[in-house]
Tab-separated table of C-alpha atoms and ligand atoms in Angstrom:
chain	number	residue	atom	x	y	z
A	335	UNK	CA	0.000	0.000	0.000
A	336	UNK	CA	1.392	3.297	-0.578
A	337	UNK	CA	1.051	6.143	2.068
A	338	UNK	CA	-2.281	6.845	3.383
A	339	UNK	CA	-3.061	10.327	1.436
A	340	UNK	CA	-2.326	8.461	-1.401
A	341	UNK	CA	-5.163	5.691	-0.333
A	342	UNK	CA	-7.326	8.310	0.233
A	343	UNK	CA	-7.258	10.067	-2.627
A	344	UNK	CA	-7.104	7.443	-4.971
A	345	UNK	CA	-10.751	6.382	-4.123
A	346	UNK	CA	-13.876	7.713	-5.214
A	347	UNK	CA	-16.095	9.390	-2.754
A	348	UNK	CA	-19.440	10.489	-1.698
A	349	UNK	CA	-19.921	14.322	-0.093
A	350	UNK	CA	-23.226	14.037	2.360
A	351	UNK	CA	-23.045	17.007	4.611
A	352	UNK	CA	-21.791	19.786	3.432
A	353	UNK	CA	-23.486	23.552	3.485
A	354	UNK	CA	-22.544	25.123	0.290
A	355	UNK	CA	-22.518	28.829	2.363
A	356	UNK	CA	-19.756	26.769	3.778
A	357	UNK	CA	-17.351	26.568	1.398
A	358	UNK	CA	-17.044	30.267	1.431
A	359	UNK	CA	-13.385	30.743	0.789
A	360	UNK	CA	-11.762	34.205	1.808
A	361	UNK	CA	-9.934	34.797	-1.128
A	362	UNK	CA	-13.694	34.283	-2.801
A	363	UNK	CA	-15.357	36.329	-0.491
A	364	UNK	CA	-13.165	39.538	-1.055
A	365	UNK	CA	-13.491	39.403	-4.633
A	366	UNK	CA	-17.426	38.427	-4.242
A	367	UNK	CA	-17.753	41.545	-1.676
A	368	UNK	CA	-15.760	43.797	-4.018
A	369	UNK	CA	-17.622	43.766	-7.243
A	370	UNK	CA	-20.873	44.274	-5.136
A	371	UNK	CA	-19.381	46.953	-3.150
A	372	UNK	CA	-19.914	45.779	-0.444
A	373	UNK	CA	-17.511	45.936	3.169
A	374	UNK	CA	-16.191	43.224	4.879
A	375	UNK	CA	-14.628	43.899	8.305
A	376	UNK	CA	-11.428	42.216	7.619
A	377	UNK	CA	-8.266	43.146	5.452
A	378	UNK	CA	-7.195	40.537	4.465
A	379	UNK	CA	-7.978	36.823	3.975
A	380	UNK	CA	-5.324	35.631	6.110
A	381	UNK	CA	-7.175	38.540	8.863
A	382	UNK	CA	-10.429	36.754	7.748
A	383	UNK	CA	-8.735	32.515	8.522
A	384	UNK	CA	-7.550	33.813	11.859
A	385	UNK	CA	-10.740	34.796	12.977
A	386	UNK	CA	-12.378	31.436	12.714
A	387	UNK	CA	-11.641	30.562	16.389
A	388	UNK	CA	-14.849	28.968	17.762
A	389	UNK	CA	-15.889	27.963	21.199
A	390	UNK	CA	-19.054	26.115	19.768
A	391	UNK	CA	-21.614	26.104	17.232
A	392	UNK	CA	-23.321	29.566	17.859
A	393	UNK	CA	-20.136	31.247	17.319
A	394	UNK	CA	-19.615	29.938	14.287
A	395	UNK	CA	-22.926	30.396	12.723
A	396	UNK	CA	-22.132	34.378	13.161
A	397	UNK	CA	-19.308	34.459	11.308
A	398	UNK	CA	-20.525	32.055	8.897
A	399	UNK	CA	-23.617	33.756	8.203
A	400	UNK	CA	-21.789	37.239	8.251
A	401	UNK	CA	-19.460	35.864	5.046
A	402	UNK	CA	-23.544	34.259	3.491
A	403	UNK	CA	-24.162	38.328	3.476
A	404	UNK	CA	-21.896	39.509	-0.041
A	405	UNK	CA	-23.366	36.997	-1.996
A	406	UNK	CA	-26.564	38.916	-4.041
A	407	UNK	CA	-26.320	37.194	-7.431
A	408	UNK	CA	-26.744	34.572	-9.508
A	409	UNK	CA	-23.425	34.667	-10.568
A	410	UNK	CA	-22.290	34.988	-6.620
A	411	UNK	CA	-23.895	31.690	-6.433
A	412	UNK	CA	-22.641	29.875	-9.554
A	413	UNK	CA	-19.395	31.078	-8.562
A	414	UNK	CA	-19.404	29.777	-4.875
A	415	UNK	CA	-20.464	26.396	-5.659
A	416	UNK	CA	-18.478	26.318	-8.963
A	417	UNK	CA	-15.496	26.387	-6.505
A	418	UNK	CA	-15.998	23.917	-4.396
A	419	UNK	CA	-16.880	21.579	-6.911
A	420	UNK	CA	-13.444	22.077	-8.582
A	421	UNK	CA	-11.909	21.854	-5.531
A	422	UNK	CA	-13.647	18.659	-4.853
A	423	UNK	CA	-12.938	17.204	-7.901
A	424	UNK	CA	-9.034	17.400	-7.388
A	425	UNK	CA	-9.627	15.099	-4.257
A	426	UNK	CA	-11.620	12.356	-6.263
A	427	UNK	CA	-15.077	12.949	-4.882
A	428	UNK	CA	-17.507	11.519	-7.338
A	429	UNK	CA	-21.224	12.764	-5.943
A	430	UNK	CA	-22.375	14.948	-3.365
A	431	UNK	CA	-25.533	16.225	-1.828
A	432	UNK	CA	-25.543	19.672	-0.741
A	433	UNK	CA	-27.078	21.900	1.471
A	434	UNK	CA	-28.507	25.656	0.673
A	435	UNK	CA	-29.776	27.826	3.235
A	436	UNK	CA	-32.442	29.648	1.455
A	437	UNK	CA	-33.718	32.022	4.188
A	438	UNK	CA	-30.323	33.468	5.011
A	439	UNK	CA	-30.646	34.900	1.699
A	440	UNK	CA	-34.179	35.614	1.464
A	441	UNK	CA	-34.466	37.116	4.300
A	442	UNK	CA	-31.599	39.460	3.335
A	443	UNK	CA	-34.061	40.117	-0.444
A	444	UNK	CA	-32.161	38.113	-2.385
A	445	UNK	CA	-34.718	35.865	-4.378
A	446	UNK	CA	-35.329	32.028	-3.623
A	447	UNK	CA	-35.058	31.751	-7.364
A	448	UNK	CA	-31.641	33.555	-7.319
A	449	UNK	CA	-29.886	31.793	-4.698
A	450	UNK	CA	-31.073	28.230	-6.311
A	451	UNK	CA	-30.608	28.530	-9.863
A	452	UNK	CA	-27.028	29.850	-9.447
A	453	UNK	CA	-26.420	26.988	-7.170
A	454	UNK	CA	-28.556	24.435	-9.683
A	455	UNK	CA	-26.455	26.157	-12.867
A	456	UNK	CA	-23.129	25.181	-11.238
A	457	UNK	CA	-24.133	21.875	-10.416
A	458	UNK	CA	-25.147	20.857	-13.724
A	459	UNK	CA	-21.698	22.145	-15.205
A	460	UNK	CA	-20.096	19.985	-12.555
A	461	UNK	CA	-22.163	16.712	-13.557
A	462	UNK	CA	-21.071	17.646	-17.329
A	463	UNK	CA	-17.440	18.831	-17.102
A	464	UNK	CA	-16.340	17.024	-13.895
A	465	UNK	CA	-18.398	14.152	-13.534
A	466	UNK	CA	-19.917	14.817	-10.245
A	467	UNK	CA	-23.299	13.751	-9.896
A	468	UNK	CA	-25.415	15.644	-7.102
A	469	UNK	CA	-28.599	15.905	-5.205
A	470	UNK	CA	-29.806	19.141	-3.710
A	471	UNK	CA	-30.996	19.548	-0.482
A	472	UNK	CA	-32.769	22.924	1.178
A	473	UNK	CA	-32.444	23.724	4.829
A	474	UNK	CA	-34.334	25.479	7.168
A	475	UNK	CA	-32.901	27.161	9.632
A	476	UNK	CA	-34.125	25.525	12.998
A	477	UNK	CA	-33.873	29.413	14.988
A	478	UNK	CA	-36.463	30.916	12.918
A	479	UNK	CA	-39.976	30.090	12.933
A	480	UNK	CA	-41.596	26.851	11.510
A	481	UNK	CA	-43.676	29.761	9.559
A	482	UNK	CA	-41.094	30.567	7.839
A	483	UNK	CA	-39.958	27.593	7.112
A	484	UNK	CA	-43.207	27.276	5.495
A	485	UNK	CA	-42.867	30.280	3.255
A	486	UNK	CA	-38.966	28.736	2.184
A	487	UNK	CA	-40.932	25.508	1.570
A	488	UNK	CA	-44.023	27.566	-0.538
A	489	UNK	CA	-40.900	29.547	-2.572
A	490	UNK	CA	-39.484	26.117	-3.423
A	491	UNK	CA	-42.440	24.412	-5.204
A	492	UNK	CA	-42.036	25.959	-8.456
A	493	UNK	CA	-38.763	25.060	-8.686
A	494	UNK	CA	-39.721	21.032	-6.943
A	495	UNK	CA	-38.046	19.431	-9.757
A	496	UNK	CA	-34.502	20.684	-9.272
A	497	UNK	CA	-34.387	19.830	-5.244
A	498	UNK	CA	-34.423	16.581	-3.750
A	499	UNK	CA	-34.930	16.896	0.092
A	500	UNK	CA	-34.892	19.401	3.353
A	501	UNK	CA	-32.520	19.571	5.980
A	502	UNK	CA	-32.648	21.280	9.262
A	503	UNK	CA	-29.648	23.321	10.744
A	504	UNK	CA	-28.613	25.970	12.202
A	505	UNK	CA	-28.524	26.629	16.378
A	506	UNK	CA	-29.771	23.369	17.940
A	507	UNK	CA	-29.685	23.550	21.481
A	508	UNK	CA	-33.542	25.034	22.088
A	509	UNK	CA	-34.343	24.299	19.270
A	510	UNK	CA	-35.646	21.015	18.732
A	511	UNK	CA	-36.478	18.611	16.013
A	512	UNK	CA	-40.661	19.344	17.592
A	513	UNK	CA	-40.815	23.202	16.094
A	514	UNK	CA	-40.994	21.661	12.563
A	515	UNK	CA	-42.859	18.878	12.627
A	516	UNK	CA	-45.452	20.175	10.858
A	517	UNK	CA	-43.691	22.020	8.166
A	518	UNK	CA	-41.704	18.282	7.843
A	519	UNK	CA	-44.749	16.503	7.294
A	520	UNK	CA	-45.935	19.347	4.610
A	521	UNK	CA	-42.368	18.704	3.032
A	522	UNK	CA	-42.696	14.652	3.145
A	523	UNK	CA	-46.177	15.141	1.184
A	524	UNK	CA	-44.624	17.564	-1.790
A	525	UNK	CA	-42.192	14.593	-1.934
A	526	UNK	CA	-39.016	15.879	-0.442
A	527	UNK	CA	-36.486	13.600	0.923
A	528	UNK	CA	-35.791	14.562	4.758
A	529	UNK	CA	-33.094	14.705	7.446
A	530	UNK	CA	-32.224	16.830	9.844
A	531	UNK	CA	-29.150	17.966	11.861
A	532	UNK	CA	-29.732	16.486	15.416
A	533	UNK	CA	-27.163	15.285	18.455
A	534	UNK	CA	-24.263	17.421	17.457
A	535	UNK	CA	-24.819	19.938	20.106
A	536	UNK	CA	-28.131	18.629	21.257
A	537	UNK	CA	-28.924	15.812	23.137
A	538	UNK	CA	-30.085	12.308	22.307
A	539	UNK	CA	-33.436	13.480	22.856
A	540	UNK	CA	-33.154	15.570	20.170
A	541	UNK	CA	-31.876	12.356	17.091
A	542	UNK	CA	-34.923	10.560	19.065
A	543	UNK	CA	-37.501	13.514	17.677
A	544	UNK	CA	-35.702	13.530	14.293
A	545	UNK	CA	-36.656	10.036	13.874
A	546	UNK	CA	-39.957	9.837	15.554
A	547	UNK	CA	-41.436	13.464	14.767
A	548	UNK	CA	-39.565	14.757	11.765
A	549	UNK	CA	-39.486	11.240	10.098
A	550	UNK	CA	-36.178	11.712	8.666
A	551	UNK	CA	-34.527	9.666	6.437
A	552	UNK	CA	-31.072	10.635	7.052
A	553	UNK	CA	-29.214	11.953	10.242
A	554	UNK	CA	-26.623	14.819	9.883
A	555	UNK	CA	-24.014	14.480	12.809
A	556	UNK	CA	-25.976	12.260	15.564
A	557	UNK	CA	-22.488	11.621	17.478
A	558	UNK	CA	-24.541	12.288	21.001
A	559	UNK	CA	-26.513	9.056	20.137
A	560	UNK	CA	-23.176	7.468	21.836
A	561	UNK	CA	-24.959	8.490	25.385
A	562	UNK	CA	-28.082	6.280	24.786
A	563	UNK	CA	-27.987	2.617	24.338
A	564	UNK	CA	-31.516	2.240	23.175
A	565	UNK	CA	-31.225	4.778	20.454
A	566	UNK	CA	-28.260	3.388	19.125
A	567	UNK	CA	-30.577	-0.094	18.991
A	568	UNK	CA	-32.580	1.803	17.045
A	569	UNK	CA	-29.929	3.617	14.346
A	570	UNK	CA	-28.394	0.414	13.821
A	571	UNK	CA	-31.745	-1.507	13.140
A	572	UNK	CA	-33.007	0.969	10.807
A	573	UNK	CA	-29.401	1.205	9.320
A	574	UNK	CA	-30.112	4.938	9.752
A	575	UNK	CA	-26.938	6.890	7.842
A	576	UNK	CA	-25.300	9.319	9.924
A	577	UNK	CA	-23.418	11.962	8.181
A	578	UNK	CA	-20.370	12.681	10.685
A	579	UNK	CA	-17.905	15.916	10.303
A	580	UNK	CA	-14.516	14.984	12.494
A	581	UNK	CA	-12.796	18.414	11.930
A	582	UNK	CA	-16.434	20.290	12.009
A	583	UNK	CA	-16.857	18.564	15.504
A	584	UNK	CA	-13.116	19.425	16.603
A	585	UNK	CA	-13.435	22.720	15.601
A	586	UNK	CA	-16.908	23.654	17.293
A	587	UNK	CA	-15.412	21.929	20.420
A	588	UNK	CA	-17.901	19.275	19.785
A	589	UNK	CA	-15.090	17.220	20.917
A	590	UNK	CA	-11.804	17.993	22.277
A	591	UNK	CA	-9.808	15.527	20.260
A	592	UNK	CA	-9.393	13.367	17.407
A	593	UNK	CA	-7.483	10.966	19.110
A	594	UNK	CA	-10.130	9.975	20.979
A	595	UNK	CA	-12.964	10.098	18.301
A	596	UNK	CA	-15.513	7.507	18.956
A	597	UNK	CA	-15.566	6.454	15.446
A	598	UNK	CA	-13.990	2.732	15.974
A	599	UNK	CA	-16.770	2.081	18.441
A	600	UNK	CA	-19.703	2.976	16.294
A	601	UNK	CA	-18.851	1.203	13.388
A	602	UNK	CA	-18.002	-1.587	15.911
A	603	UNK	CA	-21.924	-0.932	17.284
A	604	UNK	CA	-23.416	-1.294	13.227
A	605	UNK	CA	-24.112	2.164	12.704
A	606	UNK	CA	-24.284	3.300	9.338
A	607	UNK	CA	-21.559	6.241	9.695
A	608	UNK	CA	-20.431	8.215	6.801
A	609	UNK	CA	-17.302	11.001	6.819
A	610	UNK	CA	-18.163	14.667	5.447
A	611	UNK	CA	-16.452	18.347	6.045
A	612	UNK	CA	-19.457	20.430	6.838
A	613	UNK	CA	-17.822	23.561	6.028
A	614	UNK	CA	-14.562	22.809	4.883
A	615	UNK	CA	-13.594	26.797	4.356
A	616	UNK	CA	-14.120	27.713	8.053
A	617	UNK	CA	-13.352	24.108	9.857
A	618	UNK	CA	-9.461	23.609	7.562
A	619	UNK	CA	-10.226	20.499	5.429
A	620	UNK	CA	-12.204	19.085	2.838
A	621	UNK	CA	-13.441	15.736	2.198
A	622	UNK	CA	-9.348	14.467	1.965
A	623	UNK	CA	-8.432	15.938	5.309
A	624	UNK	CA	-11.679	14.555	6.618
A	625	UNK	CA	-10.363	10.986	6.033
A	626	UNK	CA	-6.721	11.801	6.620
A	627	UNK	CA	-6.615	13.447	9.577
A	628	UNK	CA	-9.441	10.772	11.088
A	629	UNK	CA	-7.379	7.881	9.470
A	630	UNK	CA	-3.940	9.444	11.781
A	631	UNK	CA	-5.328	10.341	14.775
A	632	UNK	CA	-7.423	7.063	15.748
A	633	UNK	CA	-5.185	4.746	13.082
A	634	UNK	CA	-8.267	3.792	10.978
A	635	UNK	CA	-7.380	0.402	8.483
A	636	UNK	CA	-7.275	-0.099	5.291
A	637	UNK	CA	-10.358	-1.942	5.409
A	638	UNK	CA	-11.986	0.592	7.993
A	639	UNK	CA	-11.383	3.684	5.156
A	640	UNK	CA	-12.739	1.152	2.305
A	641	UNK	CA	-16.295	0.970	4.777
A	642	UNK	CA	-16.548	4.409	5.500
A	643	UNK	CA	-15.930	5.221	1.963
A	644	UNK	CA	-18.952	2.688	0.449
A	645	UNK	CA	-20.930	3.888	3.624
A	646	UNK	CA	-21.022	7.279	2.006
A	647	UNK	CA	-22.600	5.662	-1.628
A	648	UNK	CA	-24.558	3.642	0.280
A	649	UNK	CA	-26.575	5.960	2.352
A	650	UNK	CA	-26.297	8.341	-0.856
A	651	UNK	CA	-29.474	8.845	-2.551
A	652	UNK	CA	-28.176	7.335	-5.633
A	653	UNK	CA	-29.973	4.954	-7.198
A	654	UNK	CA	-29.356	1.536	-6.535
A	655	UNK	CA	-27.363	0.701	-9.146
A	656	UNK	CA	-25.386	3.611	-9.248
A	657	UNK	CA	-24.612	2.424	-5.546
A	658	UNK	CA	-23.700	-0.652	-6.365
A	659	UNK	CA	-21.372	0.593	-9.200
A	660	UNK	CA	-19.632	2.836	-6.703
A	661	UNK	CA	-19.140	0.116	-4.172
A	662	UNK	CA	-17.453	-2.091	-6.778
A	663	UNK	CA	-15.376	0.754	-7.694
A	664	UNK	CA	-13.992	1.275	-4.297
A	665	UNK	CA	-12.879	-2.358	-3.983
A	666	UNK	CA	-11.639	-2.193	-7.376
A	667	UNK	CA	-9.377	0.929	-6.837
A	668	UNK	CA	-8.268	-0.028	-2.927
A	669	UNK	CA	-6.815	-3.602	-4.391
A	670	UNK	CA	-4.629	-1.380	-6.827
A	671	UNK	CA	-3.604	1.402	-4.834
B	1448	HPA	N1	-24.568	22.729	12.453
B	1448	HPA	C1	-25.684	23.442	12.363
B	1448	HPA	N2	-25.885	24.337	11.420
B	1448	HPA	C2	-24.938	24.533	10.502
B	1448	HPA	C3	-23.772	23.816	10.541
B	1448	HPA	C4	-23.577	22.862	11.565
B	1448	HPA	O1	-22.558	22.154	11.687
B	1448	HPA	N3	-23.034	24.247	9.493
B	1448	HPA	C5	-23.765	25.181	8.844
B	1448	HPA	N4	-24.916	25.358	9.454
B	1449	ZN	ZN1	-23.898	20.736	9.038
């Protein structure tokens, strides 16, 4: 085998949590901010990297929703996603399924229609000229109102054919999964895939109301189901995916330490678990780091990588086949590498 960074990148991947306002690159931002005019508070984007020092989730979100405010275009959007798809297809990642936070924009003026057909144009380029397939998924933001979650989901239903599901994000803690049940159900009936960020911050109560109230299909973090016994049951059972983020979850102090990630022990439990970045411009990796840094710090196997990478195609929402073809890949690639 040759070194690990080569393993990793030599394999094809799956993307499954990642916020597209995330990949908000300084360099991207200051050039995005300048032909709109518009001020950032920083000078520079080596000011604007050492600034992303967070204690936890909240302080994040302000910064990351203070960068969401320079993008007013189409073209902003095209361009930010554009981006990260490049950049993702230099580390071998073959499909991903994105979020889009459509009321930080909206609420700002900046048209649903805007936001998602810049995002939709880029994506299509990628599947074309990169070969990254993609699903799109719309989030609302869980520390607004489930009313206006219901206007984001009435501004989508023109536009139904282009997006595949709806997430939930944003400050968790006081906010639980409960606040949107009914705007979840409304979104189940117009045929949108679900999930729902639960048990990063939040407790296990929290992935229980995900699955019981919000009916999701998918589970973005859920690394606090490790504190009940009888949920984990559950996960496992259901083979339930759950879309980690190791550097997201180091960097938002979600944990203090890779080293002593509990990774080994849920894959050890059956649990379904895939590896994502989140926001790979604010938390210093991308899909590559994810794996590498992971892999080092709790000396993941061959074997172990070669799982987590067909975990991420399997609890894709590819269709079967296309899993299957994936899966077949990886083995195919990891006996060469
Ligand atoms: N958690 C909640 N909301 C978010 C995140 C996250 O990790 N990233 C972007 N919005
Ligand atoms: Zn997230």
């Amino acid at each position: 085998m040759k070194d690990l960074a080569t393993f990793i990148q030599k394999l094809p991947k799956a993307e499954l949590h990642l916020h597209i306002e995330g990949t908000f690159e300084p360099e991207l931002m200051f050039e995005i901010a300048k032909r709109n005019n518009l001020k950032i508070p920083f000078s520079s984007a080596d000011e604007v990297k050492a600034a992303y020092q967070f204690n936890n989730l909240q302080e994040f979100l302000d910064i990351y929703y203070a960068g969401a405010n320079v993008l007013l275009t189409e073209q902003d959007f095209f361009d930010l996603t554009w981006a990260y798809l490049k950049k993702v297809a230099s580390q071998n990642v073959k499909h991903v399924e994105i979020f889009f936070d459509p009321q930080t924009h909206t609420e700002r003026g900046v048209a649903f229609q805007t936001v998602l057909i810049g995002i939709y144009k880029a994506l299509e380029k990628g599947e074309k000229e990169l070969g990254i397939t993609f699903r799109l998924i719309m989030s609302y933001l869980r520390h607004m109102s489930e009313e206006s979650a219901f206007e984001t989901l009435q501004q989508s239903l023109p536009f139904k054919d282009l997006i595949d599901g709806v997430g939930l994000d944003s400050s968790e803690v006081g906010n639980p999964p409960e606040k949107f049940r009914n705007v979840f159900e409304a979104s189940a009936e117009e045929g949108y895939k679900l999930c729902a960020h639960a048990g990063e911050e939040g407790p296990a109560e929290y992935i229980w109301g995900a699955l019981d109230v919000l009916k999701i299909d998918r589970l973005d973090h859920g690394n606090r189901c490790l504190e009940d016994e009888k949920l984990v049951e559950r996960l496992v059972q259901e083979q339930m995916a759950l879309t980690l983020c190791p550097l997201s979850n180091l960097e938002l102090k979600v944990i203090q330490d890779l080293n002593t990630y509990p990774l080994k022990k849920m894959m050890e439990a059956g649990l379904l678990v895939t590896l994502n970045s989140d926001d790979p411009a604010y938390f210093g990796g991308y899909m590559n780091e994810n794996f590498l840094e992971t892999a080092k710090a709790i000396d993941l196997s061959k074997e172990e990588i070669v799982t987590l990478m067909k975990n991420g195609f399997e609890a894709s929402w590819l269709r079967a086949e296309d899993k299957e073809k994936w899966k077949n890949e990886i083995e195919r690639i990891a006996k060469e590498v």
